[in-house]
Amino acid sequence: GQPRVPKAKPFSRFPSVERDLAFLVPFSIEAGDILKEIRKQSGPLLEDASIFDVYAGDQLGEGMRSIAYRMVFRDSNGTLNDTQLLELQNKL
């Protein structure tokens, strides 16, 4: 068969916006599963997401940890406004 050629996304002239969110979760929840859910809930507005901090300490409670994600959002059709970003953040 023919080799598959990866599809490139067209470059957007609209600015990206970074948001950092931390989630307090039990150790039983995998960080990668949260990342998958972030991608699913954000849809096409999410350009990139990565873990940048994991913290576990006595003050968080037994069996709990904080996982912080940096997300980059961009709308290829226009500039994201504060309302859109707040709705997305609340959804996540």
Short mmCIF file of C-alpha atoms in Angstrom, two decimals:
data_model
loop_
_atom_site.label_atom_id
_atom_site.label_comp_id
_atom_site.label_asym_id
_atom_site.label_seq_id
_atom_site.Cartn_x
_atom_site.Cartn_y
_atom_site.Cartn_z
CA GLY A 1 0.00 0.00 0.00
CA GLN A 2 0.81 3.64 -0.17
CA PRO A 3 2.70 5.15 2.76
CA ARG A 4 0.49 7.39 4.85
CA VAL A 5 1.38 11.04 4.67
CA PRO A 6 0.70 12.87 7.92
CA LYS A 7 -1.76 15.71 7.56
CA ALA A 8 -0.41 19.08 8.65
CA LYS A 9 -2.69 21.54 10.36
CA PRO A 10 -2.81 24.91 8.65
CA PHE A 11 -1.01 27.63 10.57
CA SER A 12 -3.39 29.90 12.44
CA ARG A 13 -2.79 33.61 12.46
CA PHE A 14 -4.75 33.89 15.72
CA PRO A 15 -2.88 33.92 19.04
CA SER A 16 -2.69 30.95 21.36
CA VAL A 17 -3.61 31.17 25.04
CA GLU A 18 -1.95 29.17 27.81
CA ARG A 19 -3.83 28.01 30.89
CA ASP A 20 -2.47 26.05 33.85
CA LEU A 21 -4.87 23.91 35.85
CA ALA A 22 -4.13 21.59 38.76
CA PHE A 23 -6.39 18.68 39.69
CA LEU A 24 -6.45 17.05 43.13
CA VAL A 25 -6.97 13.35 42.51
CA PRO A 26 -6.44 9.98 44.22
CA PHE A 27 -3.31 8.02 43.28
CA SER A 28 -5.61 5.43 41.66
CA ILE A 29 -6.36 7.87 38.81
CA GLU A 30 -3.65 7.87 36.16
CA ALA A 31 -2.24 11.22 35.02
CA GLY A 32 -2.46 10.03 31.40
CA ASP A 33 -6.20 9.33 31.79
CA ILE A 34 -6.76 12.91 32.93
CA LEU A 35 -4.78 14.12 29.92
CA LYS A 36 -7.01 12.05 27.60
CA GLU A 37 -10.12 13.55 29.22
CA ILE A 38 -8.70 17.09 28.87
CA ARG A 39 -8.16 16.44 25.14
CA LYS A 40 -11.65 14.95 24.77
CA GLN A 41 -13.43 17.79 26.62
CA SER A 42 -11.44 20.58 24.96
CA GLY A 43 -12.01 19.40 21.41
CA PRO A 44 -10.36 21.23 18.51
CA LEU A 45 -9.52 24.32 20.58
CA LEU A 46 -6.77 22.43 22.43
CA GLU A 47 -3.48 22.76 20.58
CA ASP A 48 -1.27 21.14 23.22
CA ALA A 49 -1.45 19.76 26.76
CA SER A 50 1.26 18.48 29.05
CA ILE A 51 1.92 17.72 32.70
CA PHE A 52 4.28 20.21 34.30
CA ASP A 53 4.03 19.38 38.01
CA VAL A 54 3.02 16.53 40.28
CA TYR A 55 2.86 17.07 44.02
CA ALA A 56 1.99 14.75 46.88
CA GLY A 57 2.25 15.81 50.50
CA ASP A 58 0.64 15.35 53.89
CA GLN A 59 -1.46 18.49 53.53
CA LEU A 60 -3.26 17.04 50.47
CA GLY A 61 -4.67 14.09 52.40
CA GLU A 62 -3.99 10.38 52.42
CA GLY A 63 -3.63 8.87 48.94
CA MET A 64 -4.11 12.18 47.12
CA ARG A 65 -1.87 14.10 44.73
CA SER A 66 -2.03 17.29 42.73
CA ILE A 67 -1.32 17.03 39.01
CA ALA A 68 -0.82 20.30 37.13
CA TYR A 69 -1.33 20.58 33.39
CA ARG A 70 -0.33 23.32 30.99
CA MET A 71 -2.79 23.67 28.14
CA VAL A 72 -2.44 25.73 24.98
CA PHE A 73 -5.67 26.73 23.29
CA ARG A 74 -6.12 28.30 19.87
CA ASP A 75 -9.12 28.89 17.67
CA SER A 76 -8.22 28.77 13.99
CA ASN A 77 -11.29 30.92 13.22
CA GLY A 78 -10.69 33.81 15.59
CA THR A 79 -9.21 35.06 18.83
CA LEU A 80 -10.43 33.23 21.91
CA ASN A 81 -12.24 35.50 24.32
CA ASP A 82 -12.33 35.37 28.13
CA THR A 83 -15.84 33.92 28.18
CA GLN A 84 -14.86 31.00 25.94
CA LEU A 85 -11.77 30.31 28.03
CA LEU A 86 -13.67 30.48 31.33
CA GLU A 87 -16.36 28.10 30.01
CA LEU A 88 -13.67 25.66 28.87
CA GLN A 89 -11.81 25.93 32.16
CA ASN A 90 -15.00 25.32 34.18
CA LYS A 91 -15.86 22.34 31.97
CA LEU A 92 -12.46 20.81 32.65
#
